[in-house]
mmCIF file of C-alpha atoms and ligand atoms in Angstrom:
data_model
loop_
_atom_site.group_PDB
_atom_site.id
_atom_site.type_symbol
_atom_site.label_atom_id
_atom_site.label_comp_id
_atom_site.label_asym_id
_atom_site.label_seq_id
_atom_site.Cartn_x
_atom_site.Cartn_y
_atom_site.Cartn_z
ATOM 1 C CA MET A 224 -9.691 4.313 1.501
ATOM 2 C CA GLU A 225 -10.057 1.771 4.271
ATOM 3 C CA ASN A 226 -6.955 0.212 5.679
ATOM 4 C CA TYR A 227 -6.403 -3.148 4.046
ATOM 5 C CA ASN A 228 -3.010 -3.880 5.583
ATOM 6 C CA GLU A 229 -4.334 -6.306 8.218
ATOM 7 C CA LEU A 230 -6.371 -8.182 5.605
ATOM 8 C CA ILE A 231 -3.295 -8.505 3.442
ATOM 9 C CA ARG A 232 -1.204 -9.635 6.371
ATOM 10 C CA LEU A 233 -3.667 -12.313 7.468
ATOM 11 C CA SER A 234 -4.327 -13.532 3.894
ATOM 12 C CA LEU A 235 -0.599 -13.926 3.279
ATOM 13 C CA GLU A 236 -0.155 -15.657 6.615
ATOM 14 C CA TRP A 237 -2.863 -18.150 5.837
ATOM 15 C CA ASN A 238 -1.493 -18.587 2.333
ATOM 16 C CA GLU A 239 1.546 -20.275 3.802
ATOM 17 C CA LYS A 240 -0.727 -22.995 5.128
ATOM 18 C CA ILE A 241 -3.362 -23.305 2.448
ATOM 19 C CA ASN A 242 -3.158 -22.180 -1.159
ATOM 20 C CA ILE A 243 -5.290 -19.039 -1.562
ATOM 21 C CA THR A 244 -3.300 -17.060 -4.100
ATOM 22 C CA ALA A 245 -0.097 -17.362 -6.163
ATOM 23 C CA ILE A 246 0.820 -13.901 -4.998
ATOM 24 C CA THR A 247 3.223 -13.639 -2.022
ATOM 25 C CA ASP A 248 4.387 -10.006 -2.319
ATOM 26 C CA LYS A 249 2.508 -7.429 -0.294
ATOM 27 C CA ASP A 250 2.436 -4.644 -2.938
ATOM 28 C CA GLU A 251 1.354 -7.082 -5.666
ATOM 29 C CA PHE A 252 -1.302 -8.479 -3.338
ATOM 30 C CA LEU A 253 -2.660 -4.956 -2.805
ATOM 31 C CA LYS A 254 -2.898 -4.388 -6.529
ATOM 32 C CA LYS A 255 -4.018 -7.806 -7.771
ATOM 33 C CA ASN A 256 -6.323 -8.840 -4.999
ATOM 34 C CA ILE A 257 -7.464 -5.751 -3.048
ATOM 35 C CA LEU A 258 -7.639 -3.041 -5.748
ATOM 36 C CA ASP A 259 -8.873 -5.501 -8.344
ATOM 37 C CA SER A 260 -11.695 -6.595 -5.990
ATOM 38 C CA LEU A 261 -12.658 -3.005 -5.444
ATOM 39 C CA ALA A 262 -12.867 -2.155 -9.151
ATOM 40 C CA ILE A 263 -16.657 -2.294 -9.013
ATOM 41 C CA VAL A 264 -16.934 0.400 -6.297
ATOM 42 C CA GLY A 265 -19.093 3.312 -7.425
ATOM 43 C CA GLU A 266 -21.127 1.313 -9.952
ATOM 44 C CA PRO A 267 -24.932 1.591 -9.380
ATOM 45 C CA ALA A 268 -25.126 -2.210 -9.525
ATOM 46 C CA ILE A 269 -23.342 -2.403 -6.170
ATOM 47 C CA GLU A 270 -24.161 0.998 -4.709
ATOM 48 C CA ASN A 271 -27.889 0.145 -4.848
ATOM 49 C CA ALA A 272 -27.439 -3.466 -3.696
ATOM 50 C CA LYS A 273 -28.190 -4.686 -0.183
ATOM 51 C CA ARG A 274 -27.574 -8.392 -0.355
ATOM 52 C CA ILE A 275 -24.525 -9.551 -2.354
ATOM 53 C CA MET A 276 -23.053 -12.987 -3.112
ATOM 54 C CA ASP A 277 -19.426 -13.726 -3.977
ATOM 55 C CA LEU A 278 -19.571 -17.091 -5.801
ATOM 56 C CA GLY A 279 -16.396 -19.206 -5.722
ATOM 57 C CA THR A 280 -14.839 -16.777 -3.248
ATOM 58 C CA GLY A 281 -11.787 -18.952 -2.472
ATOM 59 C CA GLY A 282 -9.839 -17.064 0.180
ATOM 60 C CA GLY A 283 -12.376 -14.229 0.053
ATOM 61 C CA TYR A 284 -11.801 -12.282 -3.188
ATOM 62 C CA PRO A 285 -13.468 -10.098 -4.238
ATOM 63 C CA GLY A 286 -15.919 -10.567 -1.340
ATOM 64 C CA LEU A 287 -13.774 -9.572 1.660
ATOM 65 C CA PRO A 288 -12.410 -6.183 0.362
ATOM 66 C CA LEU A 289 -15.953 -5.334 -0.730
ATOM 67 C CA ALA A 290 -17.432 -6.276 2.650
ATOM 68 C CA ILE A 291 -14.856 -4.058 4.369
ATOM 69 C CA HIS A 292 -15.677 -1.236 2.040
ATOM 70 C CA TYR A 293 -19.438 -1.583 2.305
ATOM 71 C CA LYS A 294 -20.067 -2.272 5.982
ATOM 72 C CA ASP A 295 -23.776 -1.727 5.691
ATOM 73 C CA LYS A 296 -24.349 -4.289 2.977
ATOM 74 C CA GLU A 297 -24.814 -8.021 3.601
ATOM 75 C CA PHE A 298 -22.274 -10.407 1.945
ATOM 76 C CA VAL A 299 -22.700 -14.126 1.377
ATOM 77 C CA LEU A 300 -19.381 -15.818 0.374
ATOM 78 C CA VAL A 301 -19.841 -19.179 -1.231
ATOM 79 C CA ASP A 302 -17.310 -21.912 -2.036
ATOM 80 C CA SER A 303 -17.416 -25.652 -2.515
ATOM 81 C CA VAL A 304 -14.148 -26.044 -0.552
ATOM 82 C CA ASN A 305 -14.858 -25.730 3.135
ATOM 83 C CA LYS A 306 -11.291 -25.132 4.341
ATOM 84 C CA LYS A 307 -11.138 -21.906 2.357
ATOM 85 C CA LEU A 308 -14.223 -20.739 4.149
ATOM 86 C CA ASN A 309 -12.542 -21.500 7.484
ATOM 87 C CA VAL A 310 -9.819 -19.071 6.477
ATOM 88 C CA ILE A 311 -12.426 -16.379 5.770
ATOM 89 C CA ASN A 312 -14.204 -17.039 9.023
ATOM 90 C CA ASP A 313 -10.942 -16.659 10.954
ATOM 91 C CA ILE A 314 -10.128 -13.409 9.155
ATOM 92 C CA CYS A 315 -13.637 -11.977 9.853
ATOM 93 C CA LYS A 316 -13.297 -12.814 13.506
ATOM 94 C CA LYS A 317 -9.849 -11.240 13.818
ATOM 95 C CA LEU A 318 -10.822 -8.109 11.849
ATOM 96 C CA ASP A 319 -14.275 -7.749 13.404
ATOM 97 C CA ILE A 320 -16.072 -8.073 10.133
ATOM 98 C CA SER A 321 -19.682 -8.732 10.934
ATOM 99 C CA ASN A 322 -21.426 -8.397 7.534
ATOM 100 C CA VAL A 323 -20.050 -11.657 6.060
ATOM 101 C CA LEU A 324 -21.724 -15.036 6.020
ATOM 102 C CA THR A 325 -19.820 -17.973 4.553
ATOM 103 C CA VAL A 326 -21.804 -20.769 2.905
ATOM 104 C CA HIS A 327 -20.317 -24.091 1.905
ATOM 105 C CA GLY A 328 -21.739 -25.713 -1.207
ATOM 106 C CA ARG A 329 -21.774 -25.983 -4.953
ATOM 107 C CA ALA A 330 -23.490 -23.255 -6.893
ATOM 108 C CA GLU A 331 -25.619 -25.803 -8.740
ATOM 109 C CA ASP A 332 -27.002 -27.187 -5.461
ATOM 110 C CA LEU A 333 -27.376 -23.877 -3.564
ATOM 111 C CA ALA A 334 -29.329 -22.335 -6.407
ATOM 112 C CA LYS A 335 -32.214 -24.727 -5.743
ATOM 113 C CA GLU A 336 -32.642 -23.380 -2.203
ATOM 114 C CA LYS A 337 -35.442 -20.933 -1.698
ATOM 115 C CA ASP A 338 -33.418 -18.450 0.389
ATOM 116 C CA PHE A 339 -30.829 -18.213 -2.310
ATOM 117 C CA ARG A 340 -32.685 -18.454 -5.607
ATOM 118 C CA ASP A 341 -33.667 -15.235 -7.440
ATOM 119 C CA SER A 342 -32.799 -13.336 -4.227
ATOM 120 C CA PHE A 343 -29.500 -11.439 -4.464
ATOM 121 C CA ASP A 344 -29.219 -7.853 -5.697
ATOM 122 C CA LEU A 345 -25.780 -8.647 -7.006
ATOM 123 C CA VAL A 346 -23.574 -11.683 -7.524
ATOM 124 C CA VAL A 347 -19.854 -11.112 -8.086
ATOM 125 C CA SER A 348 -17.380 -13.803 -9.149
ATOM 126 C CA ARG A 349 -13.707 -13.891 -10.023
ATOM 127 C CA ALA A 350 -11.623 -16.651 -11.649
ATOM 128 C CA VAL A 351 -14.170 -19.404 -11.265
ATOM 129 C CA ALA A 352 -15.199 -20.619 -14.764
ATOM 130 C CA ALA A 353 -15.520 -19.586 -18.339
ATOM 131 C CA MET A 354 -18.428 -17.199 -19.016
ATOM 132 C CA PRO A 355 -21.169 -19.568 -20.279
ATOM 133 C CA THR A 356 -20.587 -21.930 -17.370
ATOM 134 C CA LEU A 357 -20.294 -19.066 -14.896
ATOM 135 C CA ALA A 358 -23.567 -17.532 -16.107
ATOM 136 C CA GLU A 359 -25.373 -20.777 -15.296
ATOM 137 C CA TYR A 360 -23.767 -20.875 -11.807
ATOM 138 C CA ALA A 361 -24.411 -17.240 -10.947
ATOM 139 C CA LEU A 362 -27.564 -15.995 -12.646
ATOM 140 C CA PRO A 363 -30.068 -18.237 -10.792
ATOM 141 C CA PHE A 364 -29.125 -16.438 -7.567
ATOM 142 C CA VAL A 365 -29.835 -12.969 -8.945
ATOM 143 C CA LYS A 366 -33.113 -11.196 -8.281
ATOM 144 C CA PRO A 367 -34.914 -9.924 -11.408
ATOM 145 C CA GLY A 368 -33.695 -6.322 -11.706
ATOM 146 C CA GLY A 369 -30.346 -7.240 -10.046
ATOM 147 C CA PHE A 370 -26.932 -7.794 -11.584
ATOM 148 C CA PHE A 371 -24.170 -10.363 -12.049
ATOM 149 C CA ALA A 372 -20.605 -8.987 -12.273
ATOM 150 C CA ALA A 373 -17.974 -11.306 -13.659
ATOM 151 C CA TYR A 374 -14.375 -10.283 -13.059
ATOM 152 C CA LYS A 375 -12.465 -11.283 -16.163
ATOM 153 C CA THR A 376 -9.094 -10.621 -17.812
ATOM 154 C CA SER A 377 -8.919 -8.640 -21.040
ATOM 155 C CA ALA A 378 -8.145 -11.927 -22.787
ATOM 156 C CA ALA A 379 -11.736 -13.074 -22.204
ATOM 157 C CA ALA A 380 -13.366 -11.252 -25.165
ATOM 158 C CA GLU A 381 -14.108 -14.421 -27.125
ATOM 159 C CA GLU A 382 -15.405 -16.213 -24.056
ATOM 160 C CA ILE A 383 -17.738 -13.304 -23.321
ATOM 161 C CA ALA A 384 -19.046 -13.287 -26.853
ATOM 162 C CA SER A 385 -19.848 -16.974 -26.563
ATOM 163 C CA SER A 386 -22.020 -16.480 -23.537
ATOM 164 C CA ASN A 387 -24.839 -14.578 -25.209
ATOM 165 C CA LYS A 388 -27.044 -17.670 -25.537
ATOM 166 C CA ALA A 389 -26.516 -18.708 -21.932
ATOM 167 C CA ILE A 390 -27.240 -15.244 -20.614
ATOM 168 C CA GLU A 391 -30.477 -15.017 -22.587
ATOM 169 C CA LYS A 392 -31.655 -18.514 -21.615
ATOM 170 C CA LEU A 393 -31.070 -17.726 -17.945
ATOM 171 C CA GLY A 394 -33.338 -14.666 -18.074
ATOM 172 C CA ALA A 395 -30.732 -11.930 -18.346
ATOM 173 C CA ARG A 396 -28.975 -9.595 -20.777
ATOM 174 C CA LEU A 397 -25.483 -8.185 -21.181
ATOM 175 C CA SER A 398 -25.533 -4.692 -19.660
ATOM 176 C CA LYS A 399 -21.974 -3.386 -20.117
ATOM 177 C CA ILE A 400 -18.346 -4.313 -20.005
ATOM 178 C CA PHE A 401 -15.926 -1.928 -18.344
ATOM 179 C CA SER A 402 -12.268 -1.839 -17.728
ATOM 180 C CA ALA A 403 -10.964 -2.408 -14.203
ATOM 181 C CA GLY A 404 -7.385 -1.547 -14.975
ATOM 182 C CA THR A 405 -5.280 -1.752 -11.839
ATOM 183 C CA GLY A 406 -1.923 -1.517 -13.582
ATOM 184 C CA ASP A 407 -0.160 -3.593 -16.125
ATOM 185 C CA ASP A 408 -2.584 -6.417 -16.789
ATOM 186 C CA GLU A 409 -5.949 -5.005 -17.561
ATOM 187 C CA HIS A 410 -9.071 -6.529 -16.119
ATOM 188 C CA LEU A 411 -12.639 -6.332 -17.281
ATOM 189 C CA ILE A 412 -15.867 -6.450 -15.404
ATOM 190 C CA VAL A 413 -18.770 -7.971 -17.351
ATOM 191 C CA LEU A 414 -22.010 -6.695 -15.974
ATOM 192 C CA VAL A 415 -25.125 -8.754 -16.729
ATOM 193 C CA GLU A 416 -28.630 -7.631 -15.811
ATOM 194 C CA LYS A 417 -31.217 -10.143 -14.723
ATOM 195 C CA LEU A 418 -34.563 -9.410 -16.325
ATOM 196 C CA VAL A 419 -36.879 -12.308 -15.281
ATOM 197 C CA GLU A 420 -36.682 -15.327 -13.021
ATOM 198 C CA THR A 421 -34.362 -18.090 -14.253
ATOM 199 C CA PRO A 422 -36.317 -21.032 -15.712
ATOM 200 C CA LYS A 423 -36.598 -23.918 -13.220
ATOM 201 C CA ASN A 424 -34.510 -26.277 -15.305
ATOM 202 C CA PHE A 425 -31.406 -24.179 -14.591
ATOM 203 C CA PRO A 426 -28.879 -24.694 -13.243
ATOM 204 C CA ARG A 427 -28.665 -28.272 -14.437
ATOM 205 C CA LYS A 428 -27.345 -30.959 -12.173
ATOM 206 C CA ALA A 429 -23.892 -30.406 -10.578
ATOM 207 C CA GLY A 430 -21.062 -30.614 -13.081
ATOM 208 C CA GLU A 431 -23.225 -30.229 -16.152
ATOM 209 C CA ALA A 432 -22.638 -26.476 -16.676
ATOM 210 C CA LYS A 433 -18.915 -27.096 -16.881
ATOM 211 C CA LYS A 434 -19.000 -30.290 -18.874
ATOM 212 C CA ASN A 435 -21.573 -29.176 -21.347
ATOM 213 C CA PRO A 436 -21.950 -25.384 -21.319
ATOM 214 C CA ILE A 437 -24.909 -23.600 -22.954
ATOM 215 C CA ILE A 438 -23.297 -22.322 -26.164
HETATM 216 N N1 LIG B 780 -12.546 -15.858 -6.436
HETATM 217 C C1 LIG B 780 -11.298 -16.268 -5.808
HETATM 218 C C2 LIG B 780 -10.999 -17.768 -5.967
HETATM 219 C C3 LIG B 780 -10.827 -18.257 -7.398
HETATM 220 S S1 LIG B 780 -10.495 -19.980 -7.505
HETATM 221 C C4 LIG B 780 -10.136 -15.423 -6.353
HETATM 222 O O1 LIG B 780 -10.322 -14.755 -7.374
HETATM 223 O O2 LIG B 780 -9.099 -15.418 -5.727
HETATM 224 C C5 LIG B 780 -12.039 -20.627 -7.874
HETATM 225 C C6 LIG B 780 -12.885 -21.012 -6.643
HETATM 226 O O3 LIG B 780 -14.184 -21.355 -7.074
HETATM 227 C C7 LIG B 780 -12.346 -22.203 -5.888
HETATM 228 O O4 LIG B 780 -12.148 -21.897 -4.525
HETATM 229 C C8 LIG B 780 -13.403 -23.283 -6.137
HETATM 230 O O5 LIG B 780 -13.544 -24.117 -4.965
HETATM 231 C C9 LIG B 780 -14.644 -22.489 -6.364
HETATM 232 N N2 LIG B 780 -15.667 -23.142 -7.187
HETATM 233 C C10 LIG B 780 -15.465 -23.728 -8.417
HETATM 234 N N3 LIG B 780 -16.625 -24.250 -8.885
HETATM 235 C C11 LIG B 780 -17.574 -24.005 -7.964
HETATM 236 C C12 LIG B 780 -18.954 -24.326 -7.829
HETATM 237 N N4 LIG B 780 -19.602 -24.999 -8.812
HETATM 238 N N5 LIG B 780 -19.635 -23.942 -6.749
HETATM 239 C C13 LIG B 780 -19.021 -23.273 -5.708
HETATM 240 N N6 LIG B 780 -17.687 -22.960 -5.766
HETATM 241 C C14 LIG B 780 -16.981 -23.301 -6.871
#
């Protein structure tokens, strides 16, 4: 495995200035942020991907550990809060990470842009929104034939079940759910396969997916 010590050190250092994570202990950080982020490694959905988006990346999770692991893949890390992206940019500079591009904006707005819409092989996202809302944020970015991977806790079963309608309306289908257990609190990765281009009326205007999810 790559050496993630420097990433942990820099993230914890930044965390004292701006809130990236509730975790302050190094070993816990390794387990909950690094290993959890890497739980998708080995899956064909990422192994076969070239261009990957991390939507609502915050301080760079799961995007940064994945970009360090997959140096030959291109990562676009998106967040609506610019100061978090400044942290990522600083870390990338210090660690010589050259396959990461940070993009500031809201999912609902960026999804209208030609370079982003229907154009990623994989979108990953952790701790951003409940599944029906998240599907509307993420799926418009995925290329038909590509995948969306939502990092969820095992408590999310109900939320996942309630996202069937959204997934279908957005041109996708549930592919599989697998356990990403990294210790005591089990995590799940929900893998959704995009089948056809997302209809033009999605995502709806900013805020709508959260206020009034497709259920
Ligand atoms: N994925 C990171 C951060 C989770 S916090 C982690 O697991 O540690 C959720 C992040 O999603 C926040 O940084 C927030 O700014 C971002 N976010 C929430 N809604 C968003 C939207 N509509 N578009 C872009 N980013 C969004």
